[in-house]
PDB file of C-alpha atoms in Angstrom:
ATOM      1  CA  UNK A   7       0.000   0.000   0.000  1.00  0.00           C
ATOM      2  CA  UNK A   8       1.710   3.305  -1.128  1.00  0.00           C
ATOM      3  CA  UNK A   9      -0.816   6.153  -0.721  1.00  0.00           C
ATOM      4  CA  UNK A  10      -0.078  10.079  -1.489  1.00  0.00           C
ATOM      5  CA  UNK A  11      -3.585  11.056  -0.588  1.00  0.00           C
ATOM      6  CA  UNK A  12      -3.889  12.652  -4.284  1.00  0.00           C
ATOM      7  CA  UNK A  13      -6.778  10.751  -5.160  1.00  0.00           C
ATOM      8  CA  UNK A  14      -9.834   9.649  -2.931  1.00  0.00           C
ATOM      9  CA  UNK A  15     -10.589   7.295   0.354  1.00  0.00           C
ATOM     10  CA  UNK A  16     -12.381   4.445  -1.272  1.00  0.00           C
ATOM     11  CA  UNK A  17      -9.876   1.991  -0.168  1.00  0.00           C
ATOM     12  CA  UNK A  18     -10.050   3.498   3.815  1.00  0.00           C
ATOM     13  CA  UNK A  19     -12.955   3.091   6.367  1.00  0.00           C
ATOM     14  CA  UNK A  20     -13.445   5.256   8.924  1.00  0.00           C
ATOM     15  CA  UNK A  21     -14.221   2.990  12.309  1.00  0.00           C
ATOM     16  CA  UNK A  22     -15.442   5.791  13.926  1.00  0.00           C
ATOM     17  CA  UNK A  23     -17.809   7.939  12.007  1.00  0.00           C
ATOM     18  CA  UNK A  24     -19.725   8.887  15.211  1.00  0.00           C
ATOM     19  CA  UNK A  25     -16.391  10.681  16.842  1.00  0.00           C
ATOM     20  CA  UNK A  26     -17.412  14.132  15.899  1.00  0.00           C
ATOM     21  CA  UNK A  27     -14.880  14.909  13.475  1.00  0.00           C
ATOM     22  CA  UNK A  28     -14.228  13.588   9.728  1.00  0.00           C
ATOM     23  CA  UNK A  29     -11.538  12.094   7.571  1.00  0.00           C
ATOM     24  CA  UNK A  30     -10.786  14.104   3.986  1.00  0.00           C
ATOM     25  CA  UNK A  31      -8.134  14.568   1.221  1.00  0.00           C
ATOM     26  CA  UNK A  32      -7.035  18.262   0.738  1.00  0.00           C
ATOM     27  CA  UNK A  33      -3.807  19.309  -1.346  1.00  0.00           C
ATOM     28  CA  UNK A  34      -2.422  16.186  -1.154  1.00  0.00           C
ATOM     29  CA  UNK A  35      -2.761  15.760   2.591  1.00  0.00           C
ATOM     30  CA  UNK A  36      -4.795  13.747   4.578  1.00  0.00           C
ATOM     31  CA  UNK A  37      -6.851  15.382   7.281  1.00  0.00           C
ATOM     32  CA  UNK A  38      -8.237  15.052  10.053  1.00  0.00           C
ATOM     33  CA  UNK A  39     -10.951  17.738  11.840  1.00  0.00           C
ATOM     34  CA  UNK A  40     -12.225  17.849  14.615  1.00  0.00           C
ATOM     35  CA  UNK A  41     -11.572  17.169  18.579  1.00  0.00           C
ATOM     36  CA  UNK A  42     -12.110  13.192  19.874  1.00  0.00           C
ATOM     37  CA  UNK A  43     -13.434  12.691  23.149  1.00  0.00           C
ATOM     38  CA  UNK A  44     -13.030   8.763  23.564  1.00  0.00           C
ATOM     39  CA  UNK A  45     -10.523   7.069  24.566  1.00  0.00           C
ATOM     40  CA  UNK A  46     -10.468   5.534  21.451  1.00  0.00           C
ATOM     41  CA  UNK A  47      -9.880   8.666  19.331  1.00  0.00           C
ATOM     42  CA  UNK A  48     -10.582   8.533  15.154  1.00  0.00           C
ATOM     43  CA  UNK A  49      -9.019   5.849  13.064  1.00  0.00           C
ATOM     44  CA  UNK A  50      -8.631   5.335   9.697  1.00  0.00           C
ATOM     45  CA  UNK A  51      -7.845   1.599   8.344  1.00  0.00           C
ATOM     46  CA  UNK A  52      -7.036  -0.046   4.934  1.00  0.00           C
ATOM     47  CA  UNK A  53      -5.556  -2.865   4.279  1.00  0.00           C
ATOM     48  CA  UNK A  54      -6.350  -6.629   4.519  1.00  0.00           C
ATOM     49  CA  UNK A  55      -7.331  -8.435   7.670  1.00  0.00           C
ATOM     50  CA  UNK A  56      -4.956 -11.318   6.956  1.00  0.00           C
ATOM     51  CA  UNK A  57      -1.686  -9.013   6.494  1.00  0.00           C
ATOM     52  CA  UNK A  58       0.627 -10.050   9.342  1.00  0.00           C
ATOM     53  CA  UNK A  59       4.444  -8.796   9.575  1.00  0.00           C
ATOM     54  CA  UNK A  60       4.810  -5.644   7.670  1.00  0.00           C
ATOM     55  CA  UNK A  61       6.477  -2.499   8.163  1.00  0.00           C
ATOM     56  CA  UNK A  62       4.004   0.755   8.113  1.00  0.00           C
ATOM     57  CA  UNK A  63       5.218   4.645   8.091  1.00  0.00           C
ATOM     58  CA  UNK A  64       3.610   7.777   7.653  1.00  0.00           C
ATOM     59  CA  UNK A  65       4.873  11.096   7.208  1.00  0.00           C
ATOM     60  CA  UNK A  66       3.663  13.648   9.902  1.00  0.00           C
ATOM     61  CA  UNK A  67       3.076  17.260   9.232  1.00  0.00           C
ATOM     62  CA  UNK A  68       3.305  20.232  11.224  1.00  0.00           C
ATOM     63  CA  UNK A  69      -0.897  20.534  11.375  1.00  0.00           C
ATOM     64  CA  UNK A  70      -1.782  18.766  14.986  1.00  0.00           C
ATOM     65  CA  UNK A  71      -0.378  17.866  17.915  1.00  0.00           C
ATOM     66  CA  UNK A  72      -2.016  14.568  18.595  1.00  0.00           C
ATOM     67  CA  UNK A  73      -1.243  12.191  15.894  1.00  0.00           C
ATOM     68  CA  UNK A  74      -0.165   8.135  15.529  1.00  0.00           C
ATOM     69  CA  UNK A  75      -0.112   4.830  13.843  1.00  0.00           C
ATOM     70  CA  UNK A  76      -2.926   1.899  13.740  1.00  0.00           C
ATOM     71  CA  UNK A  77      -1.844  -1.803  13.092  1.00  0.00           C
ATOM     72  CA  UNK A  78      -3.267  -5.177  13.440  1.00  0.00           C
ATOM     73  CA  UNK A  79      -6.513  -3.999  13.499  1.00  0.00           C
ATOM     74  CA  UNK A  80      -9.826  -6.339  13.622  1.00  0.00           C
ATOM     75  CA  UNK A  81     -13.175  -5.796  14.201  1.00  0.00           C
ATOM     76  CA  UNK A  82     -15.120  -8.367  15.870  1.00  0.00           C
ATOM     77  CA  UNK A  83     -17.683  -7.862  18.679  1.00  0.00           C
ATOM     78  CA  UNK A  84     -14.956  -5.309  19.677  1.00  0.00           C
ATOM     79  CA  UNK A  85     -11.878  -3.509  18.148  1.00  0.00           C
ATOM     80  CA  UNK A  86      -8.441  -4.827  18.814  1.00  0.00           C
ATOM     81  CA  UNK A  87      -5.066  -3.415  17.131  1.00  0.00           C
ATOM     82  CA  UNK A  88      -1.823  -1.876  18.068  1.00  0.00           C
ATOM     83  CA  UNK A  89      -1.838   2.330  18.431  1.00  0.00           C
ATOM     84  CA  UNK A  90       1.436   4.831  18.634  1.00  0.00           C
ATOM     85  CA  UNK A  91       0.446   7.905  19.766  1.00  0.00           C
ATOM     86  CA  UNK A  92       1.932  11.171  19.656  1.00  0.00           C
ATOM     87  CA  UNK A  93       0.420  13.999  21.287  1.00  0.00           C
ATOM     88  CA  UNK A  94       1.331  16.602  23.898  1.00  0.00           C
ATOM     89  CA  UNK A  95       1.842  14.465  27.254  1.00  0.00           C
ATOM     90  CA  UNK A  96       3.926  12.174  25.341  1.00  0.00           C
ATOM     91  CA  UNK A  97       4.509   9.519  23.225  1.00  0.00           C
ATOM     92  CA  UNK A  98       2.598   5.702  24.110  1.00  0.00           C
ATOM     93  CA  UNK A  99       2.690   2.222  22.450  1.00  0.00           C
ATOM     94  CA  UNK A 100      -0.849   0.931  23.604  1.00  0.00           C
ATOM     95  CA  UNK A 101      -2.876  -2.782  22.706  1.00  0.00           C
ATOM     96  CA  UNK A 102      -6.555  -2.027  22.066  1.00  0.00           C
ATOM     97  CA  UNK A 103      -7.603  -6.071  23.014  1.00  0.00           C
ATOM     98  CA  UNK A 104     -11.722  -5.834  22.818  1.00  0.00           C
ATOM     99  CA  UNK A 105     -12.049  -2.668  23.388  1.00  0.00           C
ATOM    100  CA  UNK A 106      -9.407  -2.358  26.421  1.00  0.00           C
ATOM    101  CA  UNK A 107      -6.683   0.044  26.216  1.00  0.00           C
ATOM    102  CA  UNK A 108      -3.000  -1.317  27.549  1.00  0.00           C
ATOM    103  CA  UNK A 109      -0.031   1.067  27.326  1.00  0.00           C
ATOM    104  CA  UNK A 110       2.906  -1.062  26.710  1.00  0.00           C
ATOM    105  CA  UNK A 111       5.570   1.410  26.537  1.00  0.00           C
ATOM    106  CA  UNK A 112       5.246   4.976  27.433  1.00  0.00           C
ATOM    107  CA  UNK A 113       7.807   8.362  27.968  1.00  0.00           C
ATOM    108  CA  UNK A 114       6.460  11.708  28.997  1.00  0.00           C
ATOM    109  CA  UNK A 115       8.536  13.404  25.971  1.00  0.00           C
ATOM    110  CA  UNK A 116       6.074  16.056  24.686  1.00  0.00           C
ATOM    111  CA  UNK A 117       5.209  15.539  20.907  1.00  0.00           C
ATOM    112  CA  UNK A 118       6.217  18.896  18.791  1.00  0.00           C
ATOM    113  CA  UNK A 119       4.762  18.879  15.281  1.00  0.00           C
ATOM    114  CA  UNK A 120       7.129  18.869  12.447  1.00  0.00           C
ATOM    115  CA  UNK A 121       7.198  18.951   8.194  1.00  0.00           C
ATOM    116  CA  UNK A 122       8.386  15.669   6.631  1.00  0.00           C
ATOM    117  CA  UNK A 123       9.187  13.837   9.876  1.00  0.00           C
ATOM    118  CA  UNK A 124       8.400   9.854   9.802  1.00  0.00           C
ATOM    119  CA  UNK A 125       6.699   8.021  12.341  1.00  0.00           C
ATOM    120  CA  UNK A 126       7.142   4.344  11.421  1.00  0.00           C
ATOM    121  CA  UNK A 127       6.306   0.787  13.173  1.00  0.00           C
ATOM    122  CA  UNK A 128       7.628  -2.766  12.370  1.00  0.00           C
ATOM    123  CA  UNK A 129       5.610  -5.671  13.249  1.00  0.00           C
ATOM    124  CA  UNK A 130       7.075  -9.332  13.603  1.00  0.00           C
ATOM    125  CA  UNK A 131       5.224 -12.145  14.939  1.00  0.00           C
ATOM    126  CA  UNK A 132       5.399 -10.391  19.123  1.00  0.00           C
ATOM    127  CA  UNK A 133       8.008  -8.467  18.268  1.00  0.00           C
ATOM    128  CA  UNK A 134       7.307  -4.450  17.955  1.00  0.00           C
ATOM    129  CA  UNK A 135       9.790  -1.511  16.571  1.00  0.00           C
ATOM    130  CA  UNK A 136       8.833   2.178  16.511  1.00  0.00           C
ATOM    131  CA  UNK A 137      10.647   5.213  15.207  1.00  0.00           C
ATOM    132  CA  UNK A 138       9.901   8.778  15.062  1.00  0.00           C
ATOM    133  CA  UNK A 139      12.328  10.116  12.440  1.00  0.00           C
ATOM    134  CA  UNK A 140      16.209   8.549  13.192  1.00  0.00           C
ATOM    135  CA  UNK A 141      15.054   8.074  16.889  1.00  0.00           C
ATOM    136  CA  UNK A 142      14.229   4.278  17.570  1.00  0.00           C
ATOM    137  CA  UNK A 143      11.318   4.976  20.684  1.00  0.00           C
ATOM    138  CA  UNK A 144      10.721   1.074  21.535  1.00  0.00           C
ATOM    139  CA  UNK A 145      12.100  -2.119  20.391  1.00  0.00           C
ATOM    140  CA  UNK A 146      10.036  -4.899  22.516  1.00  0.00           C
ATOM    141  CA  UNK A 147       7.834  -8.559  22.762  1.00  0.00           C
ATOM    142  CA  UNK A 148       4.487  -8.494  23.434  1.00  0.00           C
ATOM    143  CA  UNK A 149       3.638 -11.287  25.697  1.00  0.00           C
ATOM    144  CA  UNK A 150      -0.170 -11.201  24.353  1.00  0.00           C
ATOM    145  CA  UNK A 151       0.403 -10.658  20.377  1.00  0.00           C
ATOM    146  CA  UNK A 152      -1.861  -9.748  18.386  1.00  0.00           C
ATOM    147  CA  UNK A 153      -0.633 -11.194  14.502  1.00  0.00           C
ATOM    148  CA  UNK A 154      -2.629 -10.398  12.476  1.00  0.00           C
ATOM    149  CA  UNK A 155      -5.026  -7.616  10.520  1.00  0.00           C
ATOM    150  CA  UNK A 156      -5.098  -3.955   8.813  1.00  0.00           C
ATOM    151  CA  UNK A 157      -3.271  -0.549   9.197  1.00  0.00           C
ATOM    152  CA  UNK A 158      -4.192   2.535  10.155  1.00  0.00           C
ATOM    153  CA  UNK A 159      -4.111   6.270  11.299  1.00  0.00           C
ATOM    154  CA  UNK A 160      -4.885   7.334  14.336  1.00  0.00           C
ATOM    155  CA  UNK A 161      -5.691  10.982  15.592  1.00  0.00           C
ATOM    156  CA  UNK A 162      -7.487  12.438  18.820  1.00  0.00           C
ATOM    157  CA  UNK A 163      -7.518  16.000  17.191  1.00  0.00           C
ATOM    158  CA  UNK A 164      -6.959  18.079  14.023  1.00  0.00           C
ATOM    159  CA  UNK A 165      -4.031  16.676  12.251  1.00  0.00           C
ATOM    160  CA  UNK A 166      -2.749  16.650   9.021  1.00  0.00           C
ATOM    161  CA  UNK A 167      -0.989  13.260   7.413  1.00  0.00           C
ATOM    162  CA  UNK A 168       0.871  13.243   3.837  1.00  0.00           C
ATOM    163  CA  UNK A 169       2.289   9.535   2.535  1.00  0.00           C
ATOM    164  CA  UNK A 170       1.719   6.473   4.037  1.00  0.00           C
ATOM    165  CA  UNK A 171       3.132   3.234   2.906  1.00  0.00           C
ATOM    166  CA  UNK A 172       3.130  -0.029   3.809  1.00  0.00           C
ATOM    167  CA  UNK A 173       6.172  -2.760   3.280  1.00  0.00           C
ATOM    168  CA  UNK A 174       6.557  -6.024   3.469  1.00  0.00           C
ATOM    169  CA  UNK A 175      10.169  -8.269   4.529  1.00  0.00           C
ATOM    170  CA  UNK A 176      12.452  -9.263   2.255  1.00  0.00           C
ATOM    171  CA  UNK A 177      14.389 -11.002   5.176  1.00  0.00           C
ATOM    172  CA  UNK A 178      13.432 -13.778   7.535  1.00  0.00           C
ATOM    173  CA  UNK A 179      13.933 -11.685  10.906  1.00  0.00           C
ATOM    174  CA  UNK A 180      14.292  -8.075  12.526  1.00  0.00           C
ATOM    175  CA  UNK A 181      17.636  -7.245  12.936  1.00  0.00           C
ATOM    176  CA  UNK A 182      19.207  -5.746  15.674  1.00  0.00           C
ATOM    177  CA  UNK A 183      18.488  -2.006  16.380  1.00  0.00           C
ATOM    178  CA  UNK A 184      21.017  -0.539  14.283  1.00  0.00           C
ATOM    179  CA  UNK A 185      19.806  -1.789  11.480  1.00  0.00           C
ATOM    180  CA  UNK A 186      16.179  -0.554  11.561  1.00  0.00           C
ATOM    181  CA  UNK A 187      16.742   2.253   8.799  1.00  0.00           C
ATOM    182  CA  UNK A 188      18.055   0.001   6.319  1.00  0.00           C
ATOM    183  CA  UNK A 189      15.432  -2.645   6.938  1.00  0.00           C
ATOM    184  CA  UNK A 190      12.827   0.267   5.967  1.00  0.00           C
ATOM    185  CA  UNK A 191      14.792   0.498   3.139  1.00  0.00           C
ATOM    186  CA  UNK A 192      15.526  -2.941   2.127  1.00  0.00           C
ATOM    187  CA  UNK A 193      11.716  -3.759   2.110  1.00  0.00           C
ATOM    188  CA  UNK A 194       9.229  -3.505  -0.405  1.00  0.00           C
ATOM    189  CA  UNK A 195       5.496  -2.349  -1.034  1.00  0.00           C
ATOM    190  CA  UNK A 196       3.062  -4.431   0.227  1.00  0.00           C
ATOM    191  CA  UNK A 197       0.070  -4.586  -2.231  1.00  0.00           C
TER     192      UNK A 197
END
């Protein structure tokens, strides 16, 4: 999936139509407006529900402070996926399992919008990797994976989104930290 948001969003769905705000294409951007007040803030998916390891990235703009990444999302009687938020307070990796929020890693480092800066996510079997431009923010196991399903973006206020892509491995494993940029690189589109 390689999307520059110059066309439309017939191949998105907005889970949460009811939030108050709404999802559009403007200039080549996508946007979000509006201000979220549930925990479980707007989301935007595409994708396949059978797409396991993949690496996802999006790059930010400097429209909205409270912005992130969806992955591994399903929809049964209640939402699960994996969220990276970025907003003011500071930056959280959280499980949505059913409809219950779990932060699994967390700093209080306040979240200052920025022009062409990349917030990207790796996902291997348990194993999670997040970046926010050259900085690597968590490299961990979940003990209570969740393996499988779509992509996504996440916002909890106005926020402003340009290309997001999705790769998939060319290798067998994640390497060790220093060798998360090239990995990005190394990969390929995932159709």
């Amino acid at each position: 999936l390689d999307e520059d948001f110059s066309g439309d969003l017939t191949q998105w769905t907005d889970t949460r139509p009811e939030a108050g705000g709404g999802w559009a294409i403007s200039e080549g951007l996508l946007v979000y407006e509006g201000v979220v007040i549930s925990a479980l803030r707007a989301l935007l998916v595409a994708g396949e529900i059978e797409w396991t390891d993949y690496a996802i990235e999006v790059t930010l703009t400097d429209e909205g402070a409270d912005a992130g990444l969806a992955w591994r999302y399903t929809e049964g009687e209640a939402e699960s996926y994996y969220r990276l938020r970025l907003d003011p307070a500071g930056r959280q990796l959280e499980r949505v399992a059913d409809g219950v929020v779990e932060v699994l890693w967390e700093d209080d480092l306040p979240y200052a919008p920025a022009r062409d800066q990349t917030l990207g996510v790796q996902c291997q079997g348990p194993r999670l990797r997040g970046q926010l431009g050259g900085e690597l923010l968590f490299d961990l196991e979940d003990a209570a994976p969740l393996l499988v399903g779509q992509v996504g973006i996440d916002a909890g206020s106005t926020a402003a989104f340009e290309r997001f892509l999705v790769r998939t491995w060319p290798g067998a494993a994640l390497a060790p930290e220093t060798q998360y940029r090239a990995e990005l690189q190394a990969s390929f589109v995932l159709h």
